[in-house]
mmCIF file of C-alpha atoms in Angstrom:
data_model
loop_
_atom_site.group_PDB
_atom_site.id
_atom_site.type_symbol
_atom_site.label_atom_id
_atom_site.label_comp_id
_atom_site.label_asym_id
_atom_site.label_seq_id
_atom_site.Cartn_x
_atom_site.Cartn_y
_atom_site.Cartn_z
ATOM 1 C CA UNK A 1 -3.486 -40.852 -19.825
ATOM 2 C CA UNK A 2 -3.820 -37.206 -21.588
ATOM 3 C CA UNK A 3 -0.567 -35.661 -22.801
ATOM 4 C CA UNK A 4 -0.963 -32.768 -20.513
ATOM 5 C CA UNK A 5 -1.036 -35.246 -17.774
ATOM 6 C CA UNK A 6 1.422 -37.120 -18.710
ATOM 7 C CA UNK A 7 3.979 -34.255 -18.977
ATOM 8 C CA UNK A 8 2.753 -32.763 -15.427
ATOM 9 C CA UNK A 9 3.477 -35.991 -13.786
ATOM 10 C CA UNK A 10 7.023 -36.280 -15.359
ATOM 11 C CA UNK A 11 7.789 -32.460 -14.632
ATOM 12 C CA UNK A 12 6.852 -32.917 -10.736
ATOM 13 C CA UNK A 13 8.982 -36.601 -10.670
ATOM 14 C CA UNK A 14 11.933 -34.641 -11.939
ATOM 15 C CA UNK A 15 11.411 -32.083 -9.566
ATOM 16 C CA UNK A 16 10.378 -29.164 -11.640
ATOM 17 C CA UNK A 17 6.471 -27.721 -10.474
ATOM 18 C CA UNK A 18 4.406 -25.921 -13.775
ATOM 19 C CA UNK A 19 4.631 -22.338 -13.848
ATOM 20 C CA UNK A 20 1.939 -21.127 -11.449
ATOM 21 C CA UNK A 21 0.104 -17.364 -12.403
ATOM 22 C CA UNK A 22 1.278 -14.550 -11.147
ATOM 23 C CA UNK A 23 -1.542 -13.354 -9.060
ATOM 24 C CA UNK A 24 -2.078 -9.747 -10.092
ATOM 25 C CA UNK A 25 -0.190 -6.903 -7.753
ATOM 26 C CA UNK A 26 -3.657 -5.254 -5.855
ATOM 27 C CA UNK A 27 -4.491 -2.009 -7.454
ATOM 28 C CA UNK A 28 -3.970 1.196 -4.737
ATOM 29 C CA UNK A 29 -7.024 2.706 -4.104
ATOM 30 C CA UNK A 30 -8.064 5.573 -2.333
ATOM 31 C CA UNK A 31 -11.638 6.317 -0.752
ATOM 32 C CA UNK A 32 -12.376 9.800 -0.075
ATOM 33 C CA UNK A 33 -14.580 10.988 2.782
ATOM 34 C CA UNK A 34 -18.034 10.448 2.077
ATOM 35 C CA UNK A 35 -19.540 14.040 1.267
ATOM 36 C CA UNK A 36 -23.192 15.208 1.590
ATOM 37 C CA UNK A 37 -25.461 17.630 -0.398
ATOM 38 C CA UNK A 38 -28.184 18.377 1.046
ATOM 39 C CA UNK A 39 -31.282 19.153 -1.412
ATOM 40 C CA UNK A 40 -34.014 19.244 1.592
ATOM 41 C CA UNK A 41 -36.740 22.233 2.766
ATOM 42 C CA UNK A 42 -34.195 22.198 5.320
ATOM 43 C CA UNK A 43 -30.669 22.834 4.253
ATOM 44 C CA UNK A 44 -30.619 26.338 5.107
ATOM 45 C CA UNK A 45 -32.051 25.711 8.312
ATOM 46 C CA UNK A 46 -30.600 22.651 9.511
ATOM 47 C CA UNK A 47 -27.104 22.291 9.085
ATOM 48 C CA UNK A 48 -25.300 18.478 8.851
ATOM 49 C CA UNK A 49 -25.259 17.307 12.743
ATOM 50 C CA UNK A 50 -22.552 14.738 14.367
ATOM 51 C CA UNK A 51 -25.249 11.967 12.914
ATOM 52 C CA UNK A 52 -24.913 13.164 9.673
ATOM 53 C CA UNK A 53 -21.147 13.204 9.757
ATOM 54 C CA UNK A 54 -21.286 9.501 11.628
ATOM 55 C CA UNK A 55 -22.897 8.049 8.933
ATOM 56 C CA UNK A 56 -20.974 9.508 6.166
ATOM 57 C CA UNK A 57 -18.134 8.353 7.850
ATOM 58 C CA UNK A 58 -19.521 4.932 8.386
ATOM 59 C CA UNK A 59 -20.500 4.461 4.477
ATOM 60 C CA UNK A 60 -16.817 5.884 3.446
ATOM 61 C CA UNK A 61 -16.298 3.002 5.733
ATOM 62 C CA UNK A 62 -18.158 0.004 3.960
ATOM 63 C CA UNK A 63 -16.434 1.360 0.870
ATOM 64 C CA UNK A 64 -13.220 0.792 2.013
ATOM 65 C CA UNK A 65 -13.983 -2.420 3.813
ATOM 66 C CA UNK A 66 -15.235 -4.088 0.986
ATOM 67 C CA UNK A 67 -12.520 -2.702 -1.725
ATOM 68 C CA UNK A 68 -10.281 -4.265 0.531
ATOM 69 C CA UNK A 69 -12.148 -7.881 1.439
ATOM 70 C CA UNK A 70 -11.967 -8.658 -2.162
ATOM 71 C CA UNK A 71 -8.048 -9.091 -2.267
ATOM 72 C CA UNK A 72 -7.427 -7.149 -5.480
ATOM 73 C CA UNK A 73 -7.262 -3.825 -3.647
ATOM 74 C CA UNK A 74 -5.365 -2.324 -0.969
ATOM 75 C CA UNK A 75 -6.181 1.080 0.573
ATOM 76 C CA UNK A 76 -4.087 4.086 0.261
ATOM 77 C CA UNK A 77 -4.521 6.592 2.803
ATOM 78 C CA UNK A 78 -4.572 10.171 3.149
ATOM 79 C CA UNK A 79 -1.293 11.466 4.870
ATOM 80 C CA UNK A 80 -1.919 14.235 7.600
ATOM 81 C CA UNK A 81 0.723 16.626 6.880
ATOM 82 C CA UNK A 82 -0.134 16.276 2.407
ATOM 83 C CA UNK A 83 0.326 19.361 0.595
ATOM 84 C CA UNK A 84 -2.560 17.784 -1.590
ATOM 85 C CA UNK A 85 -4.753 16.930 1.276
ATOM 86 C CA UNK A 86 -8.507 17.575 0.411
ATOM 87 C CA UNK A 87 -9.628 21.403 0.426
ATOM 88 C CA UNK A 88 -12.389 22.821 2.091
ATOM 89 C CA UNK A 89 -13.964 22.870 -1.139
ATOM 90 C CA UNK A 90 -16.595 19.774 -1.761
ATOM 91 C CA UNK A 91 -14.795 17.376 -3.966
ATOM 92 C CA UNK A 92 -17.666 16.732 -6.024
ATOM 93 C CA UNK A 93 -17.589 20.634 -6.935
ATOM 94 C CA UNK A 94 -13.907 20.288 -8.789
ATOM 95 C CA UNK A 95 -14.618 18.555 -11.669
ATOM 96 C CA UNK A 96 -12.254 14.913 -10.657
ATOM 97 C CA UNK A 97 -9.720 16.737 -8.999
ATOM 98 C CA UNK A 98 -10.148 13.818 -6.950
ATOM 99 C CA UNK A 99 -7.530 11.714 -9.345
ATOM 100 C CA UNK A 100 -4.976 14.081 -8.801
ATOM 101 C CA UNK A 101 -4.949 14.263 -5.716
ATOM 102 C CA UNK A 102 -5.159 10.612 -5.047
ATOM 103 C CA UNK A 103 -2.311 9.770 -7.748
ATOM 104 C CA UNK A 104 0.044 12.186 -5.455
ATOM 105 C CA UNK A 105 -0.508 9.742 -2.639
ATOM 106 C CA UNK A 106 0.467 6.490 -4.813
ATOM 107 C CA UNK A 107 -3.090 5.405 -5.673
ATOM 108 C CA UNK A 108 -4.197 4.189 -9.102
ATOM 109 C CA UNK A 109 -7.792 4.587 -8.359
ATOM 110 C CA UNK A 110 -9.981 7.632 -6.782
ATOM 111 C CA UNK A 111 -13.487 6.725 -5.458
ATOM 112 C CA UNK A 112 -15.773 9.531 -4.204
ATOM 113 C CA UNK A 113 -18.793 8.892 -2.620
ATOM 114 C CA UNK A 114 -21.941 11.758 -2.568
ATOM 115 C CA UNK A 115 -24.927 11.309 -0.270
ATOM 116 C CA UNK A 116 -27.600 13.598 -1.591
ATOM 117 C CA UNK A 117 -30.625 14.245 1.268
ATOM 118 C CA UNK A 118 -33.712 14.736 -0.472
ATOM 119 C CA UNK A 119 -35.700 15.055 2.714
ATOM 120 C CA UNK A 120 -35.120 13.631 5.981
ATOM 121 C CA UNK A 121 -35.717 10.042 4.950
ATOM 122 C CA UNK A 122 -34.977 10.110 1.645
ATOM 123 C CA UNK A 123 -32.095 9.977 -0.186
ATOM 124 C CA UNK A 124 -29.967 9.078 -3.026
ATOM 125 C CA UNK A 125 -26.175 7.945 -3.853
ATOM 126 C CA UNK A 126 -23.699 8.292 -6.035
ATOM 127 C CA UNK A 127 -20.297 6.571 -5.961
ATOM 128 C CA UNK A 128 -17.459 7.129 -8.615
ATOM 129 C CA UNK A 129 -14.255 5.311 -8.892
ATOM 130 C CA UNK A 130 -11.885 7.713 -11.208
ATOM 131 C CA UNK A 131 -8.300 5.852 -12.790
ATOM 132 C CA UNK A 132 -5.502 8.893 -11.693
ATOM 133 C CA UNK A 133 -3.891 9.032 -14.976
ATOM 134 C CA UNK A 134 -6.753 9.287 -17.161
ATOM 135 C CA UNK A 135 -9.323 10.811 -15.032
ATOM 136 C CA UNK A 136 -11.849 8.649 -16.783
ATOM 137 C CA UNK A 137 -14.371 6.721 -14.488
ATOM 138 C CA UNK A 138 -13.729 3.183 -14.017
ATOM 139 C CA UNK A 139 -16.727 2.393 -12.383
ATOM 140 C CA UNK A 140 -20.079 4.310 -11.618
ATOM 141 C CA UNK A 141 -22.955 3.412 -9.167
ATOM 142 C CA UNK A 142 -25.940 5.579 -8.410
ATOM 143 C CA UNK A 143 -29.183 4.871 -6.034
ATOM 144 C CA UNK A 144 -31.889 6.144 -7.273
ATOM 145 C CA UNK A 145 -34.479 7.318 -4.498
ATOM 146 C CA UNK A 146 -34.111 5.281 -1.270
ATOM 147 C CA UNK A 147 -35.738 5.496 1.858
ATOM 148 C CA UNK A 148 -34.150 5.830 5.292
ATOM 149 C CA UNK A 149 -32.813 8.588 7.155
ATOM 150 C CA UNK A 150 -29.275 9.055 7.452
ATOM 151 C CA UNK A 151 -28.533 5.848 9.218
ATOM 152 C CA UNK A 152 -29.948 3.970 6.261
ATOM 153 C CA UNK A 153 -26.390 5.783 3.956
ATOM 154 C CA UNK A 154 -24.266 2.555 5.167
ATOM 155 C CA UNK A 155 -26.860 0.285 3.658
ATOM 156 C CA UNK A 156 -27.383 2.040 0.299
ATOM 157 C CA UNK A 157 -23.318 2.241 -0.118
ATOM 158 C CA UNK A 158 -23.003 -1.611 0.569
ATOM 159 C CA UNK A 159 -25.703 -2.286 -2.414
ATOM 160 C CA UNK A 160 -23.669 0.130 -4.479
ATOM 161 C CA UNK A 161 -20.554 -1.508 -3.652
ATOM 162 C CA UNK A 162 -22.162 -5.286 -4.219
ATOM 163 C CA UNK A 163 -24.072 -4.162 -6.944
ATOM 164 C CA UNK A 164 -22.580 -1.864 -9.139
ATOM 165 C CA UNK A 165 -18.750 -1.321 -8.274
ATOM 166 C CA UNK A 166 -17.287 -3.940 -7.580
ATOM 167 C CA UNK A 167 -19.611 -6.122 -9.833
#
């Protein structure tokens, strides 16, 4: 019989189990609101429409999903009354304000998602996960051109997820 062995199976006769490890607290992480930016003939025309908004919110909503089926995560959510509740302001125009913002509501990570409409069935995506005390990206995952129309945004943020974040 090994050593190790050996000492196991006399620890657990006398009663005493090995030291198991710690499983790591999960890390608080925030997901933003999915935002668009819309590069198409027909931004100025067409503004974003309930679909649009639907499937932003439904991407948002893979993120968070599959931050949280992995275990190591747990969400942190935006409170209604926050003094530091998102402006009106696109987040992707405020240079990572994001982190702050997120650290106020107990977070340790930021993750903003941007859905940018090249036409109507095209598009690409970018997804950044920020740590709130450094402001530094932890992770980074952009689509390059995909096709599908906006119901195709849920898809292309679960293959950023899978593929890039939370590789």
């Amino acid at each position: 019989m090994p050593r190790h062995s050996f000492v196991a199976a006399l620890l657990f006769c006398c009663g005493i189990a090995p030291v198991q490890a710690q499983q790591a607290e999960p890390v608080p992480v925030e997901v933003f609101p999915f935002e668009l930016e819309d590069k198409s003939a027909g931004a100025g025309i067409v503004p974003p429409d309930d679909y649009d908004r639907r499937y932003l919110a439904e991407a948002a909503k893979v993120a968070r999903d599959m931050f949280a089926e992995t275990g190591r995560y747990t969400l942190v959510t935006n409170p209604a009354d926050s003094a530091t509740a998102p402006a009106t302001e696109p987040l992707r125009h405020c240079g990572g304000c994001e982190a702050g913002i997120a650290r106020s509501h107990g977070a340790s990570l930021a993750v903003l998602g941007v859905v940018t409409r090249v036409n109507r069935t095209e598009h690409t995506m970018f997804i950044r996960v920020l740590g709130v005390h450094t402001g530094k990206p932890v992770a980074v995952g952009f689509t390059d051109l995909r096709m599908g129309a906006n119901h195709a945004w849920p898809r292309t943020a679960k293959w950023l997820m899978k593929n890039r974040i939370l590789k």
